[in-house]
Short mmCIF file of C-alpha atoms in Angstrom, two decimals:
data_model
loop_
_atom_site.label_atom_id
_atom_site.label_comp_id
_atom_site.label_asym_id
_atom_site.label_seq_id
_atom_site.Cartn_x
_atom_site.Cartn_y
_atom_site.Cartn_z
CA MET A 1070 93.14 -55.04 -58.34
CA THR A 1071 94.77 -51.63 -58.65
CA ALA A 1072 96.26 -50.77 -62.02
CA THR A 1073 98.90 -48.21 -62.89
CA PRO A 1074 99.90 -47.01 -66.37
CA ALA A 1075 102.05 -49.23 -68.53
CA SER A 1076 105.76 -48.98 -67.89
CA PRO A 1077 107.46 -46.73 -70.45
CA GLY A 1078 110.24 -49.29 -70.66
CA VAL A 1079 107.93 -52.25 -71.22
CA PRO A 1080 104.80 -50.94 -72.95
CA GLU A 1081 103.27 -54.40 -73.37
CA VAL A 1082 102.40 -54.75 -69.68
CA THR A 1083 100.21 -53.09 -67.08
CA HIS A 1084 101.26 -52.86 -63.44
CA HIS A 1085 99.12 -53.93 -60.50
CA ARG A 1086 99.26 -54.39 -56.74
CA ALA A 1087 97.41 -57.00 -54.71
CA ARG A 1088 97.03 -57.28 -50.95
CA VAL A 1089 97.44 -60.97 -50.08
CA ASN A 1090 98.61 -63.02 -47.09
CA GLY A 1091 99.52 -59.97 -45.01
CA THR A 1092 101.69 -58.33 -47.68
CA THR A 1093 101.31 -56.39 -50.91
CA LEU A 1094 102.61 -57.94 -54.12
CA HIS A 1095 103.41 -56.10 -57.30
CA TYR A 1096 102.78 -57.90 -60.57
CA VAL A 1097 102.39 -57.14 -64.24
CA ALA A 1098 99.83 -58.46 -66.69
CA ALA A 1099 99.59 -58.83 -70.45
CA GLY A 1100 97.39 -60.65 -72.93
CA THR A 1101 93.63 -60.95 -73.03
CA THR A 1102 92.89 -64.48 -74.24
CA GLY A 1103 94.06 -68.02 -73.68
CA SER A 1104 94.91 -69.97 -70.55
CA PRO A 1105 96.82 -68.07 -67.83
CA VAL A 1106 100.57 -68.32 -67.38
CA LEU A 1107 102.19 -67.17 -64.11
CA LEU A 1108 105.92 -66.36 -64.30
CA VAL A 1109 108.02 -66.43 -61.12
CA HIS A 1110 111.51 -64.92 -61.19
CA GLY A 1111 114.80 -65.86 -59.58
CA PHE A 1112 117.81 -63.86 -58.30
CA PRO A 1113 119.08 -61.21 -58.94
CA GLU A 1114 115.82 -60.64 -60.78
CA THR A 1115 112.32 -59.23 -60.53
CA TRP A 1116 109.36 -59.57 -62.90
CA ARG A 1117 111.48 -57.54 -65.35
CA ALA A 1118 113.59 -60.61 -66.09
CA PHE A 1119 110.65 -61.70 -68.27
CA ARG A 1120 110.23 -58.40 -70.15
CA LYS A 1121 111.26 -59.94 -73.52
CA LEU A 1122 109.40 -63.20 -72.91
CA ILE A 1123 106.04 -61.73 -71.89
CA PRO A 1124 104.93 -60.35 -75.28
CA LEU A 1125 105.86 -63.63 -76.97
CA LEU A 1126 103.58 -65.55 -74.59
CA ALA A 1127 100.86 -62.89 -74.43
CA ALA A 1128 100.04 -63.33 -78.10
CA HIS A 1129 98.41 -66.61 -77.09
CA HIS A 1130 97.88 -66.46 -73.30
CA ARG A 1131 96.99 -64.26 -70.39
CA VAL A 1132 100.35 -63.68 -68.72
CA PHE A 1133 101.16 -62.56 -65.20
CA ALA A 1134 104.65 -61.97 -63.78
CA VAL A 1135 104.97 -61.34 -60.07
CA ASP A 1136 107.53 -59.76 -57.79
CA LEU A 1137 107.78 -62.21 -54.89
CA ARG A 1138 107.54 -60.68 -51.44
CA GLY A 1139 110.74 -58.85 -50.62
CA PHE A 1140 111.62 -58.44 -54.31
CA GLY A 1141 111.04 -55.70 -56.86
CA ASP A 1142 108.18 -53.39 -55.97
CA SER A 1143 106.50 -55.84 -53.61
CA ASP A 1144 106.57 -55.04 -49.90
CA THR A 1145 109.75 -55.50 -47.85
CA ALA A 1146 108.38 -55.02 -44.34
CA PRO A 1147 110.06 -57.11 -41.62
CA GLY A 1148 108.59 -60.58 -41.58
CA ASP A 1149 108.83 -64.13 -42.86
CA TYR A 1150 110.39 -64.58 -46.30
CA ALA A 1151 110.63 -68.37 -46.34
CA SER A 1152 109.58 -70.39 -49.37
CA THR A 1153 106.52 -71.62 -47.46
CA THR A 1154 105.31 -68.05 -47.12
CA SER A 1155 106.06 -67.16 -50.73
CA ALA A 1156 104.11 -70.23 -51.89
CA GLU A 1157 101.10 -69.17 -49.84
CA ASP A 1158 101.41 -65.67 -51.31
CA LEU A 1159 101.14 -67.15 -54.80
CA HIS A 1160 98.16 -69.29 -53.80
CA GLN A 1161 96.30 -66.22 -52.62
CA LEU A 1162 97.45 -64.18 -55.62
CA ILE A 1163 96.00 -66.76 -58.01
CA ALA A 1164 92.69 -66.52 -56.18
CA HIS A 1165 92.90 -62.73 -56.34
CA LEU A 1166 93.49 -62.82 -60.10
CA GLY A 1167 90.35 -64.87 -60.63
CA ALA A 1168 91.90 -66.47 -63.69
CA GLY A 1169 91.53 -70.05 -62.53
CA PRO A 1170 94.42 -72.51 -62.39
CA VAL A 1171 97.61 -71.38 -64.10
CA HIS A 1172 100.47 -72.76 -66.09
CA LEU A 1173 103.12 -72.12 -63.44
CA THR A 1174 106.66 -71.24 -64.51
CA GLY A 1175 109.49 -70.71 -62.03
CA GLN A 1176 113.20 -70.20 -62.49
CA ASP A 1177 116.32 -70.20 -60.37
CA ILE A 1178 115.75 -69.70 -56.64
CA SER A 1179 111.95 -69.79 -56.96
CA GLY A 1180 112.11 -73.58 -57.38
CA ALA A 1181 111.04 -74.42 -53.83
CA THR A 1182 108.28 -71.80 -53.91
CA VAL A 1183 106.67 -73.13 -57.09
CA PHE A 1184 107.11 -76.75 -55.99
CA ARG A 1185 105.44 -76.05 -52.65
CA LEU A 1186 102.55 -74.29 -54.36
CA ALA A 1187 102.02 -77.12 -56.84
CA ALA A 1188 102.27 -79.79 -54.13
CA THR A 1189 100.03 -78.14 -51.54
CA HIS A 1190 97.55 -76.47 -53.90
CA PRO A 1191 97.38 -78.65 -57.01
CA GLU A 1192 94.02 -77.08 -57.83
CA ASP A 1193 95.94 -73.87 -58.65
CA VAL A 1194 98.32 -75.41 -61.18
CA ILE A 1195 97.61 -76.82 -64.64
CA SER A 1196 101.27 -77.50 -65.34
CA LEU A 1197 104.69 -76.69 -63.92
CA THR A 1198 107.72 -75.51 -65.89
CA ALA A 1199 111.01 -75.29 -63.97
CA ILE A 1200 113.86 -73.33 -65.58
CA GLU A 1201 117.47 -73.59 -64.37
CA SER A 1202 116.17 -74.33 -60.90
CA GLY A 1203 116.80 -76.72 -58.04
CA LEU A 1204 115.36 -77.95 -54.76
CA ALA A 1205 116.94 -78.33 -51.36
CA GLY A 1206 117.17 -82.01 -50.52
CA PHE A 1207 117.73 -82.70 -54.22
CA GLY A 1208 121.06 -80.95 -54.65
CA ALA A 1209 120.34 -77.21 -54.43
CA GLU A 1210 121.94 -76.78 -51.01
CA GLY A 1211 125.25 -77.77 -52.59
CA LEU A 1212 125.26 -74.49 -54.49
CA ALA A 1213 126.36 -72.82 -51.26
CA ASP A 1214 129.25 -75.24 -50.62
CA VAL A 1215 132.25 -73.11 -51.56
CA THR A 1216 134.61 -76.03 -50.98
CA HIS A 1217 133.01 -77.87 -53.91
CA GLY A 1218 132.43 -75.07 -56.39
CA GLY A 1219 129.55 -73.29 -54.69
CA VAL A 1220 129.22 -69.50 -54.51
CA TRP A 1221 130.08 -67.43 -51.46
CA TYR A 1222 127.23 -64.92 -51.68
CA ILE A 1223 124.51 -67.48 -50.87
CA GLY A 1224 125.78 -67.91 -47.34
CA ALA A 1225 126.33 -64.18 -47.00
CA LEU A 1226 122.79 -63.39 -48.08
CA ALA A 1227 121.34 -66.08 -45.84
CA ALA A 1228 123.05 -64.67 -42.74
CA PRO A 1229 120.58 -62.39 -40.88
CA GLY A 1230 121.30 -58.70 -41.40
CA ILE A 1231 124.26 -59.12 -43.73
CA ALA A 1232 122.43 -58.24 -46.94
CA GLY A 1233 121.60 -54.78 -45.62
CA LEU A 1234 125.17 -54.20 -44.52
CA LEU A 1235 126.99 -55.49 -47.59
CA PHE A 1236 124.75 -55.37 -50.65
CA GLU A 1237 122.02 -52.72 -50.53
CA LYS A 1238 124.23 -49.64 -50.98
CA GLU A 1239 126.24 -51.35 -53.71
CA ALA A 1240 123.34 -53.09 -55.43
CA ARG A 1241 124.20 -51.79 -58.88
CA ALA A 1242 127.84 -52.86 -58.68
CA PHE A 1243 127.00 -56.22 -57.11
CA ILE A 1244 124.40 -57.07 -59.73
CA GLY A 1245 125.71 -55.40 -62.85
CA GLU A 1246 129.46 -55.53 -62.34
CA TYR A 1247 129.80 -58.79 -60.41
CA LEU A 1248 126.90 -61.25 -60.65
CA TYR A 1249 126.02 -61.04 -64.34
CA PRO A 1250 129.67 -61.09 -65.45
CA LEU A 1251 130.28 -63.99 -63.05
CA TYR A 1252 127.71 -66.04 -64.96
CA GLY A 1253 128.92 -64.86 -68.34
CA VAL A 1254 125.73 -63.03 -69.26
CA PRO A 1255 126.16 -61.30 -72.65
CA SER A 1256 125.84 -57.52 -72.43
CA ALA A 1257 123.18 -57.66 -75.14
CA ALA A 1258 120.97 -59.80 -72.89
CA VAL A 1259 120.83 -57.42 -69.92
CA SER A 1260 120.62 -53.76 -70.84
CA THR A 1261 121.86 -50.82 -68.82
CA ALA A 1262 118.21 -50.00 -68.17
CA ASP A 1263 117.66 -53.52 -66.81
CA VAL A 1264 120.58 -53.20 -64.40
CA THR A 1265 119.38 -49.77 -63.32
CA GLU A 1266 115.90 -51.11 -62.61
CA PHE A 1267 117.15 -54.17 -60.73
CA ALA A 1268 119.49 -51.95 -58.69
CA ARG A 1269 116.66 -49.54 -57.88
CA THR A 1270 114.59 -52.19 -56.16
CA TYR A 1271 117.38 -54.28 -54.62
CA GLY A 1272 119.02 -51.10 -53.38
CA ARG A 1273 116.06 -49.88 -51.36
CA PRO A 1274 115.89 -50.63 -47.60
CA GLY A 1275 115.08 -54.32 -47.27
CA GLY A 1276 115.53 -54.83 -51.00
CA PHE A 1277 117.38 -58.11 -50.51
CA SER A 1278 114.85 -59.46 -47.97
CA GLY A 1279 113.23 -61.85 -50.41
CA ALA A 1280 116.50 -63.25 -51.68
CA ALA A 1281 117.87 -63.61 -48.16
CA GLY A 1282 114.75 -65.47 -47.06
CA LEU A 1283 114.72 -67.88 -49.98
CA TYR A 1284 118.43 -68.64 -49.67
CA ARG A 1285 117.97 -69.18 -45.94
CA SER A 1286 115.18 -71.61 -46.76
CA MET A 1287 117.38 -73.40 -49.29
CA LEU A 1288 119.97 -74.12 -46.61
CA THR A 1289 117.47 -75.55 -44.14
CA GLU A 1290 114.45 -77.09 -45.91
CA GLY A 1291 115.93 -80.14 -47.60
CA GLU A 1292 114.43 -82.72 -45.27
CA GLU A 1293 111.05 -80.98 -45.39
CA LEU A 1294 110.96 -80.91 -49.19
CA ARG A 1295 111.91 -84.58 -49.42
CA ALA A 1296 109.06 -85.41 -47.05
CA LEU A 1297 106.63 -83.23 -49.02
CA SER A 1298 107.63 -84.95 -52.26
CA LYS A 1299 106.73 -88.32 -50.71
CA ASP A 1300 103.49 -87.17 -49.10
CA LYS A 1301 102.27 -85.00 -51.97
CA PRO A 1302 104.11 -85.82 -55.19
CA LEU A 1303 103.20 -83.58 -58.08
CA GLN A 1304 100.30 -84.83 -60.19
CA MET A 1305 100.27 -82.23 -62.97
CA PRO A 1306 102.50 -82.33 -66.08
CA VAL A 1307 106.03 -81.12 -65.36
CA THR A 1308 108.75 -80.02 -67.74
CA THR A 1309 112.24 -78.80 -67.01
CA ILE A 1310 114.40 -76.46 -69.06
CA GLY A 1311 118.12 -76.57 -68.49
CA SER A 1312 120.93 -74.53 -70.00
CA ARG A 1313 124.13 -73.68 -68.12
CA GLY A 1314 123.11 -76.08 -65.33
CA GLY A 1315 122.68 -79.06 -67.64
CA GLU A 1316 120.49 -81.75 -66.08
CA PHE A 1317 120.49 -80.12 -62.63
CA THR A 1318 116.86 -78.99 -62.90
CA TYR A 1319 115.63 -82.28 -64.32
CA ALA A 1320 117.42 -84.26 -61.60
CA ALA A 1321 115.63 -82.25 -58.92
CA PHE A 1322 112.09 -82.21 -60.28
CA ARG A 1323 111.96 -85.81 -61.44
CA GLY A 1324 112.30 -86.65 -57.75
CA VAL A 1325 109.12 -84.83 -56.71
CA THR A 1326 106.56 -86.32 -59.09
CA THR A 1327 105.19 -89.76 -59.87
CA ARG A 1328 104.75 -88.74 -63.52
CA GLU A 1329 107.30 -88.73 -66.26
CA VAL A 1330 109.07 -85.38 -66.47
CA THR A 1331 109.86 -84.00 -69.89
CA ALA A 1332 113.18 -82.21 -70.20
CA LEU A 1333 114.65 -79.74 -72.66
CA GLN A 1334 118.28 -78.64 -72.86
CA LEU A 1335 119.11 -75.26 -74.42
CA ASP A 1336 122.73 -75.60 -75.43
CA GLY A 1337 124.79 -72.44 -75.73
CA VAL A 1338 122.49 -70.51 -73.40
CA GLY A 1339 123.56 -69.24 -69.99
CA HIS A 1340 121.81 -69.43 -66.64
CA TYR A 1341 119.45 -66.47 -67.10
CA VAL A 1342 117.40 -68.04 -69.87
CA ALA A 1343 114.51 -65.58 -70.02
CA MET A 1344 116.86 -62.67 -70.67
CA GLU A 1345 119.43 -64.49 -72.78
CA ALA A 1346 117.19 -66.59 -75.04
CA PRO A 1347 113.57 -65.38 -74.82
CA GLU A 1348 112.57 -66.69 -78.24
CA GLU A 1349 113.86 -70.19 -77.53
CA LEU A 1350 112.25 -70.16 -74.09
CA ALA A 1351 108.92 -68.97 -75.46
CA LYS A 1352 108.95 -71.75 -78.04
CA ALA A 1353 109.62 -74.31 -75.32
CA ILE A 1354 106.95 -73.02 -72.96
CA LEU A 1355 104.31 -72.64 -75.66
CA GLY A 1356 105.01 -76.10 -77.02
CA PHE A 1357 104.48 -77.55 -73.55
CA VAL A 1358 101.44 -75.59 -72.35
CA ASP A 1359 99.63 -75.49 -75.69
CA GLY A 1360 99.95 -79.25 -75.95
CA ILE A 1361 98.38 -79.60 -72.50
CA ASP A 1362 95.58 -77.16 -73.36
CA ALA A 1363 94.83 -79.02 -76.59
CA ALA A 1364 94.60 -82.30 -74.71
#
């Protein structure tokens, strides 16, 4: 585990790189005691989406937030960016951390990745929290259906080579001037420094590789995820946190477990929960994982 100095913008964390599964992942760490929590971001995000959440969790837990392959400061070399590969990356990262099984938290497009990890490596996962997330085969693929309210950029990103042509050079404008306003994100939730940092990593060569791969997976893996949910339904406690998407997350994850799924709705909060309502999210996560630890 190679450490670098704490980020001047987020002094609570240390930065690390880990060579796993044929790639190098960047992640941050905080906290020294308590059970481990692994945070997995969505799009257009990196680990930095959790910058306000991490110190709230780290007062009670060891916290890790990863850049998935093809995102942030993780490697973007040509290769496979499917959710199956990202799930295996996380499996090997957890082993690399040596922290034992984790409370796994995924949001947005990381839904399939965290579900696959929990289903195929249940020994890695104490609990699963899904935030504003979906699963192909359980409705997520409909997000790309522009004829029924879906968004156009999912198909564009999923098309091979298009991300590099259309989005890399205009990453700052696409993220800061289009995507966040599209979802009504308050300016107070995402700072200019946040947008600059997201644009730095998405704007590098191959910076959209991870997003393109996960969206491509979302459009093709529905049948596979339905089969996996029948063969290996989740056995650990699962909770879902919805906001702008309402019961979308709960509807997906209740279909992949034989256990009762607890659900929380954060009214008045937009899609990017970790940035828009970190205190409310921390309260929800801590209430869930601390109850499991106590039991």
